Amino acid sequence: MVHKALPTGTGNGLQGLNNNHLPLAIVQQMLENVDKPKTLSILIVDESGSMDNYGRVPQDCVNNHFRGLQNPPDGRQQYCTVILFNDRYRVAVPLTEASHLRPMTTYKAEGNTLLYETVHQVLKLFISCFEQSTADLKVFVGVFSDGLDTKSDANRQPKKVQVTSHKARMLGWELFSYGIGIDAKELARLLGFPTDKEHVHNFTAEAKSVGEATRHFTGRSTTVIFNDPQHFNPGTK
């Protein structure tokens, strides 16, 4: 069994991610079971044409992340979702509890880079689901890209994503920027993500770098430590 990709969107302000993209039973489970500590890792991965330089490595690395969630060092219940972006964004792996994750098989690098709008839509959707949660839920977001935005509407972005990122940070979410052959600090600044050394990670434009980036994200999302300097009260609302 493998995960099937869910509907795509252009993120043009008229069509975006919404609750139809989430398994509501899983969301309800996460909200109602308040006694068990949980972690949600959200991977937002570049699928534009330039990523073809790395072949199937990005897909393999995402699947390695899934395996890393099976027995996390911190013992928290793990959930994960994967969103890919090129000319459009698509939910490649819907929100899933770690023990039910199956390999992603649909990665295909092509097209441009709808970076800002994708991150904005993803954060907006998950904030709407979990901002009122009283559960012990830690959220980690990793953006992996080898290029800056070439597709989002300049009249909307990056202003919109910066506002949405600020909301996520105030909820105590950890937002990581992974630059593959690009300046990750500039990537973080444009997205409104934290720009300190704990959250910004630069890698050379090599296939092995994609693996290094995802291994770092796996390590951080399975060992809960909150370092974002803008957290007014880490891990709480």
PDB file of C-alpha atoms in Angstrom:
ATOM      1  CA  MET A   1       0.000   0.000   0.000  1.00  0.00           C
ATOM      2  CA  VAL A   2       1.283   3.472  -0.864  1.00  0.00           C
ATOM      3  CA  HIS A   3      -0.044   6.957  -0.299  1.00  0.00           C
ATOM      4  CA  LYS A   4      -2.007   8.469  -3.174  1.00  0.00           C
ATOM      5  CA  ALA A   5      -1.595  12.161  -3.868  1.00  0.00           C
ATOM      6  CA  LEU A   6      -4.590  14.313  -2.933  1.00  0.00           C
ATOM      7  CA  PRO A   7      -5.981  17.257  -4.929  1.00  0.00           C
ATOM      8  CA  THR A   8      -3.679  20.063  -6.001  1.00  0.00           C
ATOM      9  CA  GLY A   9      -4.105  23.831  -5.953  1.00  0.00           C
ATOM     10  CA  THR A  10      -2.609  26.915  -7.504  1.00  0.00           C
ATOM     11  CA  GLY A  11      -2.913  28.999  -4.370  1.00  0.00           C
ATOM     12  CA  ASN A  12      -4.054  32.028  -6.339  1.00  0.00           C
ATOM     13  CA  GLY A  13      -6.182  33.352  -3.522  1.00  0.00           C
ATOM     14  CA  LEU A  14      -9.329  31.735  -4.907  1.00  0.00           C
ATOM     15  CA  GLN A  15      -8.422  28.117  -4.360  1.00  0.00           C
ATOM     16  CA  GLY A  16      -6.396  26.996  -1.382  1.00  0.00           C
ATOM     17  CA  LEU A  17      -5.875  24.156   0.990  1.00  0.00           C
ATOM     18  CA  ASN A  18      -8.898  23.539   3.162  1.00  0.00           C
ATOM     19  CA  ASN A  19     -10.324  20.991   5.563  1.00  0.00           C
ATOM     20  CA  ASN A  20     -11.173  18.717   2.658  1.00  0.00           C
ATOM     21  CA  HIS A  21      -7.444  18.036   2.396  1.00  0.00           C
ATOM     22  CA  LEU A  22      -7.289  16.665   5.951  1.00  0.00           C
ATOM     23  CA  PRO A  23      -8.573  13.336   7.308  1.00  0.00           C
ATOM     24  CA  LEU A  24     -10.976  14.778   9.858  1.00  0.00           C
ATOM     25  CA  ALA A  25     -10.969  11.599  11.930  1.00  0.00           C
ATOM     26  CA  ILE A  26      -7.223  12.034  12.497  1.00  0.00           C
ATOM     27  CA  VAL A  27      -7.636  15.705  13.406  1.00  0.00           C
ATOM     28  CA  GLN A  28     -10.376  14.798  15.872  1.00  0.00           C
ATOM     29  CA  GLN A  29      -8.196  12.082  17.384  1.00  0.00           C
ATOM     30  CA  MET A  30      -5.367  14.552  17.895  1.00  0.00           C
ATOM     31  CA  LEU A  31      -7.659  17.120  19.485  1.00  0.00           C
ATOM     32  CA  GLU A  32      -9.640  14.813  21.742  1.00  0.00           C
ATOM     33  CA  ASN A  33      -6.889  12.621  23.176  1.00  0.00           C
ATOM     34  CA  VAL A  34      -5.369  15.291  25.418  1.00  0.00           C
ATOM     35  CA  ASP A  35      -3.515  12.938  27.760  1.00  0.00           C
ATOM     36  CA  LYS A  36      -0.945  11.599  25.285  1.00  0.00           C
ATOM     37  CA  PRO A  37       1.844  13.955  24.134  1.00  0.00           C
ATOM     38  CA  LYS A  38       1.897  14.303  20.349  1.00  0.00           C
ATOM     39  CA  THR A  39       4.175  15.733  17.694  1.00  0.00           C
ATOM     40  CA  LEU A  40       3.179  16.765  14.186  1.00  0.00           C
ATOM     41  CA  SER A  41       5.911  17.086  11.558  1.00  0.00           C
ATOM     42  CA  ILE A  42       4.997  18.935   8.368  1.00  0.00           C
ATOM     43  CA  LEU A  43       7.405  18.558   5.454  1.00  0.00           C
ATOM     44  CA  ILE A  44       7.059  21.128   2.649  1.00  0.00           C
ATOM     45  CA  VAL A  45       9.337  19.913  -0.127  1.00  0.00           C
ATOM     46  CA  ASP A  46      10.427  21.549  -3.383  1.00  0.00           C
ATOM     47  CA  GLU A  47       9.369  19.498  -6.420  1.00  0.00           C
ATOM     48  CA  SER A  48      10.385  22.051  -9.066  1.00  0.00           C
ATOM     49  CA  GLY A  49      12.438  21.165 -12.137  1.00  0.00           C
ATOM     50  CA  SER A  50      15.806  22.008 -10.599  1.00  0.00           C
ATOM     51  CA  MET A  51      15.277  19.301  -7.970  1.00  0.00           C
ATOM     52  CA  ASP A  52      15.583  16.752 -10.800  1.00  0.00           C
ATOM     53  CA  ASN A  53      19.340  17.050 -10.221  1.00  0.00           C
ATOM     54  CA  TYR A  54      18.835  14.874  -7.146  1.00  0.00           C
ATOM     55  CA  GLY A  55      16.798  12.135  -8.804  1.00  0.00           C
ATOM     56  CA  ARG A  56      14.742  10.046  -6.369  1.00  0.00           C
ATOM     57  CA  VAL A  57      16.794  11.155  -3.356  1.00  0.00           C
ATOM     58  CA  PRO A  58      14.154  13.618  -2.038  1.00  0.00           C
ATOM     59  CA  GLN A  59      11.526  10.873  -2.091  1.00  0.00           C
ATOM     60  CA  ASP A  60      13.867   8.400  -0.384  1.00  0.00           C
ATOM     61  CA  CYS A  61      14.676  10.983   2.294  1.00  0.00           C
ATOM     62  CA  VAL A  62      11.008  11.639   3.042  1.00  0.00           C
ATOM     63  CA  ASN A  63      10.490   7.897   3.434  1.00  0.00           C
ATOM     64  CA  ASN A  64      13.495   7.722   5.759  1.00  0.00           C
ATOM     65  CA  HIS A  65      11.827  10.413   7.859  1.00  0.00           C
ATOM     66  CA  PHE A  66       8.760   8.189   8.125  1.00  0.00           C
ATOM     67  CA  ARG A  67      10.927   5.376   9.457  1.00  0.00           C
ATOM     68  CA  GLY A  68      12.499   7.732  11.980  1.00  0.00           C
ATOM     69  CA  LEU A  69       9.048   8.500  13.399  1.00  0.00           C
ATOM     70  CA  GLN A  70       8.294   4.851  14.156  1.00  0.00           C
ATOM     71  CA  ASN A  71      10.309   4.761  17.382  1.00  0.00           C
ATOM     72  CA  PRO A  72      11.015   8.376  18.420  1.00  0.00           C
ATOM     73  CA  PRO A  73      13.596   8.993  21.169  1.00  0.00           C
ATOM     74  CA  ASP A  74      11.212  11.262  23.081  1.00  0.00           C
ATOM     75  CA  GLY A  75       8.417   8.652  23.063  1.00  0.00           C
ATOM     76  CA  ARG A  76       5.767  11.063  21.805  1.00  0.00           C
ATOM     77  CA  GLN A  77       2.993   9.947  19.465  1.00  0.00           C
ATOM     78  CA  GLN A  78       4.034  11.077  15.999  1.00  0.00           C
ATOM     79  CA  TYR A  79       1.937  12.385  13.116  1.00  0.00           C
ATOM     80  CA  CYS A  80       3.169  13.538   9.737  1.00  0.00           C
ATOM     81  CA  THR A  81       2.095  15.090   6.440  1.00  0.00           C
ATOM     82  CA  VAL A  82       4.015  15.944   3.258  1.00  0.00           C
ATOM     83  CA  ILE A  83       3.211  18.760   0.833  1.00  0.00           C
ATOM     84  CA  LEU A  84       5.096  19.110  -2.457  1.00  0.00           C
ATOM     85  CA  PHE A  85       5.267  22.230  -4.617  1.00  0.00           C
ATOM     86  CA  ASN A  86       6.266  23.230  -8.145  1.00  0.00           C
ATOM     87  CA  ASP A  87       3.831  25.184 -10.358  1.00  0.00           C
ATOM     88  CA  ARG A  88       1.175  24.013  -7.886  1.00  0.00           C
ATOM     89  CA  TYR A  89       1.096  22.506  -4.429  1.00  0.00           C
ATOM     90  CA  ARG A  90      -0.226  19.071  -3.632  1.00  0.00           C
ATOM     91  CA  VAL A  91      -0.707  16.950  -0.554  1.00  0.00           C
ATOM     92  CA  ALA A  92       1.495  13.945  -1.324  1.00  0.00           C
ATOM     93  CA  VAL A  93       0.952  12.316   2.074  1.00  0.00           C
ATOM     94  CA  PRO A  94      -2.139  13.310   4.073  1.00  0.00           C
ATOM     95  CA  LEU A  95      -2.041  13.773   7.829  1.00  0.00           C
ATOM     96  CA  THR A  96      -1.249  10.285   9.148  1.00  0.00           C
ATOM     97  CA  GLU A  97      -0.287   8.701  12.466  1.00  0.00           C
ATOM     98  CA  ALA A  98       3.283   7.419  12.184  1.00  0.00           C
ATOM     99  CA  SER A  99       2.505   3.720  12.527  1.00  0.00           C
ATOM    100  CA  HIS A 100       0.226   3.980   9.469  1.00  0.00           C
ATOM    101  CA  LEU A 101       2.638   5.869   7.208  1.00  0.00           C
ATOM    102  CA  ARG A 102       3.399   4.163   3.909  1.00  0.00           C
ATOM    103  CA  PRO A 103       6.126   5.037   1.398  1.00  0.00           C
ATOM    104  CA  MET A 104       5.649   8.083  -0.776  1.00  0.00           C
ATOM    105  CA  THR A 105       6.033   7.130  -4.454  1.00  0.00           C
ATOM    106  CA  THR A 106       4.717  10.131  -6.407  1.00  0.00           C
ATOM    107  CA  TYR A 107       7.691  12.564  -6.345  1.00  0.00           C
ATOM    108  CA  LYS A 108       8.441  13.999  -9.811  1.00  0.00           C
ATOM    109  CA  ALA A 109      10.557  17.129 -10.160  1.00  0.00           C
ATOM    110  CA  GLU A 110       9.252  19.557 -12.794  1.00  0.00           C
ATOM    111  CA  GLY A 111       8.024  23.106 -13.235  1.00  0.00           C
ATOM    112  CA  ASN A 112       8.533  26.315 -11.266  1.00  0.00           C
ATOM    113  CA  THR A 113       8.636  27.181  -7.568  1.00  0.00           C
ATOM    114  CA  LEU A 114       5.350  28.146  -5.870  1.00  0.00           C
ATOM    115  CA  LEU A 115       7.112  28.518  -2.526  1.00  0.00           C
ATOM    116  CA  TYR A 116       5.513  31.420  -0.641  1.00  0.00           C
ATOM    117  CA  GLU A 117       1.917  30.576  -1.452  1.00  0.00           C
ATOM    118  CA  THR A 118       2.402  26.909  -0.595  1.00  0.00           C
ATOM    119  CA  VAL A 119       3.862  27.635   2.828  1.00  0.00           C
ATOM    120  CA  HIS A 120       1.150  30.219   3.483  1.00  0.00           C
ATOM    121  CA  GLN A 121      -1.663  27.824   2.589  1.00  0.00           C
ATOM    122  CA  VAL A 122      -0.208  24.951   4.618  1.00  0.00           C
ATOM    123  CA  LEU A 123       0.346  27.010   7.758  1.00  0.00           C
ATOM    124  CA  LYS A 124      -3.061  28.657   7.468  1.00  0.00           C
ATOM    125  CA  LEU A 125      -4.801  25.290   7.227  1.00  0.00           C
ATOM    126  CA  PHE A 126      -3.075  23.710  10.203  1.00  0.00           C
ATOM    127  CA  ILE A 127      -3.401  26.830  12.341  1.00  0.00           C
ATOM    128  CA  SER A 128      -7.151  26.754  11.741  1.00  0.00           C
ATOM    129  CA  CYS A 129      -7.238  23.150  12.949  1.00  0.00           C
ATOM    130  CA  PHE A 130      -5.016  23.319  15.993  1.00  0.00           C
ATOM    131  CA  GLU A 131      -4.789  26.890  17.312  1.00  0.00           C
ATOM    132  CA  GLN A 132      -7.443  26.205  19.960  1.00  0.00           C
ATOM    133  CA  SER A 133      -6.057  22.809  20.955  1.00  0.00           C
ATOM    134  CA  THR A 134      -5.482  22.132  24.653  1.00  0.00           C
ATOM    135  CA  ALA A 135      -3.589  18.914  23.899  1.00  0.00           C
ATOM    136  CA  ASP A 136       0.169  18.581  24.378  1.00  0.00           C
ATOM    137  CA  LEU A 137       0.850  19.004  20.668  1.00  0.00           C
ATOM    138  CA  LYS A 138       4.204  20.185  19.316  1.00  0.00           C
ATOM    139  CA  VAL A 139       4.366  21.187  15.652  1.00  0.00           C
ATOM    140  CA  PHE A 140       7.519  21.145  13.533  1.00  0.00           C
ATOM    141  CA  VAL A 141       7.548  22.563  10.000  1.00  0.00           C
ATOM    142  CA  GLY A 142      10.448  21.968   7.618  1.00  0.00           C
ATOM    143  CA  VAL A 143      10.735  23.780   4.279  1.00  0.00           C
ATOM    144  CA  PHE A 144      13.236  22.176   1.903  1.00  0.00           C
ATOM    145  CA  SER A 145      14.115  24.093  -1.273  1.00  0.00           C
ATOM    146  CA  ASP A 146      16.936  24.589  -3.768  1.00  0.00           C
ATOM    147  CA  GLY A 147      15.560  27.882  -5.087  1.00  0.00           C
ATOM    148  CA  LEU A 148      13.562  30.956  -4.187  1.00  0.00           C
ATOM    149  CA  ASP A 149      10.003  31.621  -5.306  1.00  0.00           C
ATOM    150  CA  THR A 150       9.313  32.019  -9.040  1.00  0.00           C
ATOM    151  CA  LYS A 151       5.544  31.511  -9.168  1.00  0.00           C
ATOM    152  CA  SER A 152       3.588  33.140  -6.312  1.00  0.00           C
ATOM    153  CA  ASP A 153       1.517  36.273  -6.911  1.00  0.00           C
ATOM    154  CA  ALA A 154       3.775  39.225  -6.081  1.00  0.00           C
ATOM    155  CA  ASN A 155       0.713  41.257  -5.053  1.00  0.00           C
ATOM    156  CA  ARG A 156       0.085  38.764  -2.231  1.00  0.00           C
ATOM    157  CA  GLN A 157       3.439  37.324  -1.371  1.00  0.00           C
ATOM    158  CA  PRO A 158       5.610  37.172   0.603  1.00  0.00           C
ATOM    159  CA  LYS A 159       3.537  39.530   2.785  1.00  0.00           C
ATOM    160  CA  LYS A 160       0.829  36.935   3.420  1.00  0.00           C
ATOM    161  CA  VAL A 161       3.169  34.095   4.340  1.00  0.00           C
ATOM    162  CA  GLN A 162       5.109  36.322   6.723  1.00  0.00           C
ATOM    163  CA  VAL A 163       1.934  37.165   8.653  1.00  0.00           C
ATOM    164  CA  THR A 164       0.896  33.507   8.775  1.00  0.00           C
ATOM    165  CA  SER A 165       4.366  32.410   9.884  1.00  0.00           C
ATOM    166  CA  HIS A 166       4.234  34.924  12.722  1.00  0.00           C
ATOM    167  CA  LYS A 167       0.970  33.382  13.920  1.00  0.00           C
ATOM    168  CA  ALA A 168       2.517  29.917  13.844  1.00  0.00           C
ATOM    169  CA  ARG A 169       5.531  31.079  15.828  1.00  0.00           C
ATOM    170  CA  MET A 170       3.328  32.684  18.448  1.00  0.00           C
ATOM    171  CA  LEU A 171       1.623  29.311  18.871  1.00  0.00           C
ATOM    172  CA  GLY A 172       5.016  27.807  19.696  1.00  0.00           C
ATOM    173  CA  TRP A 173       5.526  26.023  16.383  1.00  0.00           C
ATOM    174  CA  GLU A 174       9.103  25.344  15.266  1.00  0.00           C
ATOM    175  CA  LEU A 175       9.751  26.528  11.690  1.00  0.00           C
ATOM    176  CA  PHE A 176      12.922  25.293   9.972  1.00  0.00           C
ATOM    177  CA  SER A 177      14.447  26.455   6.676  1.00  0.00           C
ATOM    178  CA  TYR A 178      16.701  24.099   4.714  1.00  0.00           C
ATOM    179  CA  GLY A 179      18.505  25.654   1.758  1.00  0.00           C
ATOM    180  CA  ILE A 180      19.985  23.237  -0.762  1.00  0.00           C
ATOM    181  CA  GLY A 181      22.564  25.329  -2.574  1.00  0.00           C
ATOM    182  CA  ILE A 182      20.805  28.582  -1.600  1.00  0.00           C
ATOM    183  CA  ASP A 183      20.993  30.966   1.344  1.00  0.00           C
ATOM    184  CA  ALA A 184      18.696  29.417   3.952  1.00  0.00           C
ATOM    185  CA  LYS A 185      18.784  32.554   6.093  1.00  0.00           C
ATOM    186  CA  GLU A 186      17.402  34.618   3.216  1.00  0.00           C
ATOM    187  CA  LEU A 187      14.825  31.900   2.597  1.00  0.00           C
ATOM    188  CA  ALA A 188      13.789  32.095   6.254  1.00  0.00           C
ATOM    189  CA  ARG A 189      13.639  35.900   6.203  1.00  0.00           C
ATOM    190  CA  LEU A 190      11.352  35.932   3.174  1.00  0.00           C
ATOM    191  CA  LEU A 191       9.073  33.288   4.693  1.00  0.00           C
ATOM    192  CA  GLY A 192       8.922  35.016   8.077  1.00  0.00           C
ATOM    193  CA  PHE A 193      10.632  32.021   9.719  1.00  0.00           C
ATOM    194  CA  PRO A 194      13.199  32.416  12.516  1.00  0.00           C
ATOM    195  CA  THR A 195      16.676  33.258  11.210  1.00  0.00           C
ATOM    196  CA  ASP A 196      18.788  32.036  14.144  1.00  0.00           C
ATOM    197  CA  LYS A 197      21.304  29.222  13.687  1.00  0.00           C
ATOM    198  CA  GLU A 198      19.023  26.647  15.302  1.00  0.00           C
ATOM    199  CA  HIS A 199      16.392  27.051  12.597  1.00  0.00           C
ATOM    200  CA  VAL A 200      18.393  27.957   9.474  1.00  0.00           C
ATOM    201  CA  HIS A 201      20.492  25.300   7.755  1.00  0.00           C
ATOM    202  CA  ASN A 202      22.574  25.655   4.603  1.00  0.00           C
ATOM    203  CA  PHE A 203      23.629  22.702   2.486  1.00  0.00           C
ATOM    204  CA  THR A 204      25.613  22.333  -0.705  1.00  0.00           C
ATOM    205  CA  ALA A 205      23.812  21.546  -3.961  1.00  0.00           C
ATOM    206  CA  GLU A 206      24.417  17.805  -3.768  1.00  0.00           C
ATOM    207  CA  ALA A 207      22.174  14.775  -3.414  1.00  0.00           C
ATOM    208  CA  LYS A 208      23.742  13.892  -0.077  1.00  0.00           C
ATOM    209  CA  SER A 209      22.713  17.304   1.263  1.00  0.00           C
ATOM    210  CA  VAL A 210      19.031  16.443   0.903  1.00  0.00           C
ATOM    211  CA  GLY A 211      19.641  13.469   3.182  1.00  0.00           C
ATOM    212  CA  GLU A 212      21.544  15.588   5.694  1.00  0.00           C
ATOM    213  CA  ALA A 213      18.725  18.138   5.787  1.00  0.00           C
ATOM    214  CA  THR A 214      15.955  15.601   6.346  1.00  0.00           C
ATOM    215  CA  ARG A 215      17.990  13.727   8.971  1.00  0.00           C
ATOM    216  CA  HIS A 216      18.354  16.961  10.905  1.00  0.00           C
ATOM    217  CA  PHE A 217      14.611  17.572  10.726  1.00  0.00           C
ATOM    218  CA  THR A 218      13.889  14.013  11.846  1.00  0.00           C
ATOM    219  CA  GLY A 219      16.209  14.439  14.817  1.00  0.00           C
ATOM    220  CA  ARG A 220      14.624  17.703  15.883  1.00  0.00           C
ATOM    221  CA  SER A 221      11.028  16.554  15.479  1.00  0.00           C
ATOM    222  CA  THR A 222      11.603  13.390  17.497  1.00  0.00           C
ATOM    223  CA  THR A 223      13.466  15.122  20.350  1.00  0.00           C
ATOM    224  CA  VAL A 224      11.310  17.972  21.620  1.00  0.00           C
ATOM    225  CA  ILE A 225      13.357  21.077  22.517  1.00  0.00           C
ATOM    226  CA  PHE A 226      11.973  24.534  21.771  1.00  0.00           C
ATOM    227  CA  ASN A 227      14.461  27.241  20.829  1.00  0.00           C
ATOM    228  CA  ASP A 228      12.614  29.853  18.766  1.00  0.00           C
ATOM    229  CA  PRO A 229      13.501  33.155  20.503  1.00  0.00           C
ATOM    230  CA  GLN A 230      10.082  34.614  19.646  1.00  0.00           C
ATOM    231  CA  HIS A 231       8.161  32.011  21.659  1.00  0.00           C
ATOM    232  CA  PHE A 232       6.434  34.063  24.316  1.00  0.00           C
ATOM    233  CA  ASN A 233       5.616  30.865  26.225  1.00  0.00           C
ATOM    234  CA  PRO A 234       7.206  27.788  24.599  1.00  0.00           C
ATOM    235  CA  GLY A 235       4.804  25.042  23.637  1.00  0.00           C
ATOM    236  CA  THR A 236       1.641  26.813  24.844  1.00  0.00           C
ATOM    237  CA  LYS A 237      -0.825  29.389  23.585  1.00  0.00           C
TER     238      LYS A 237
END
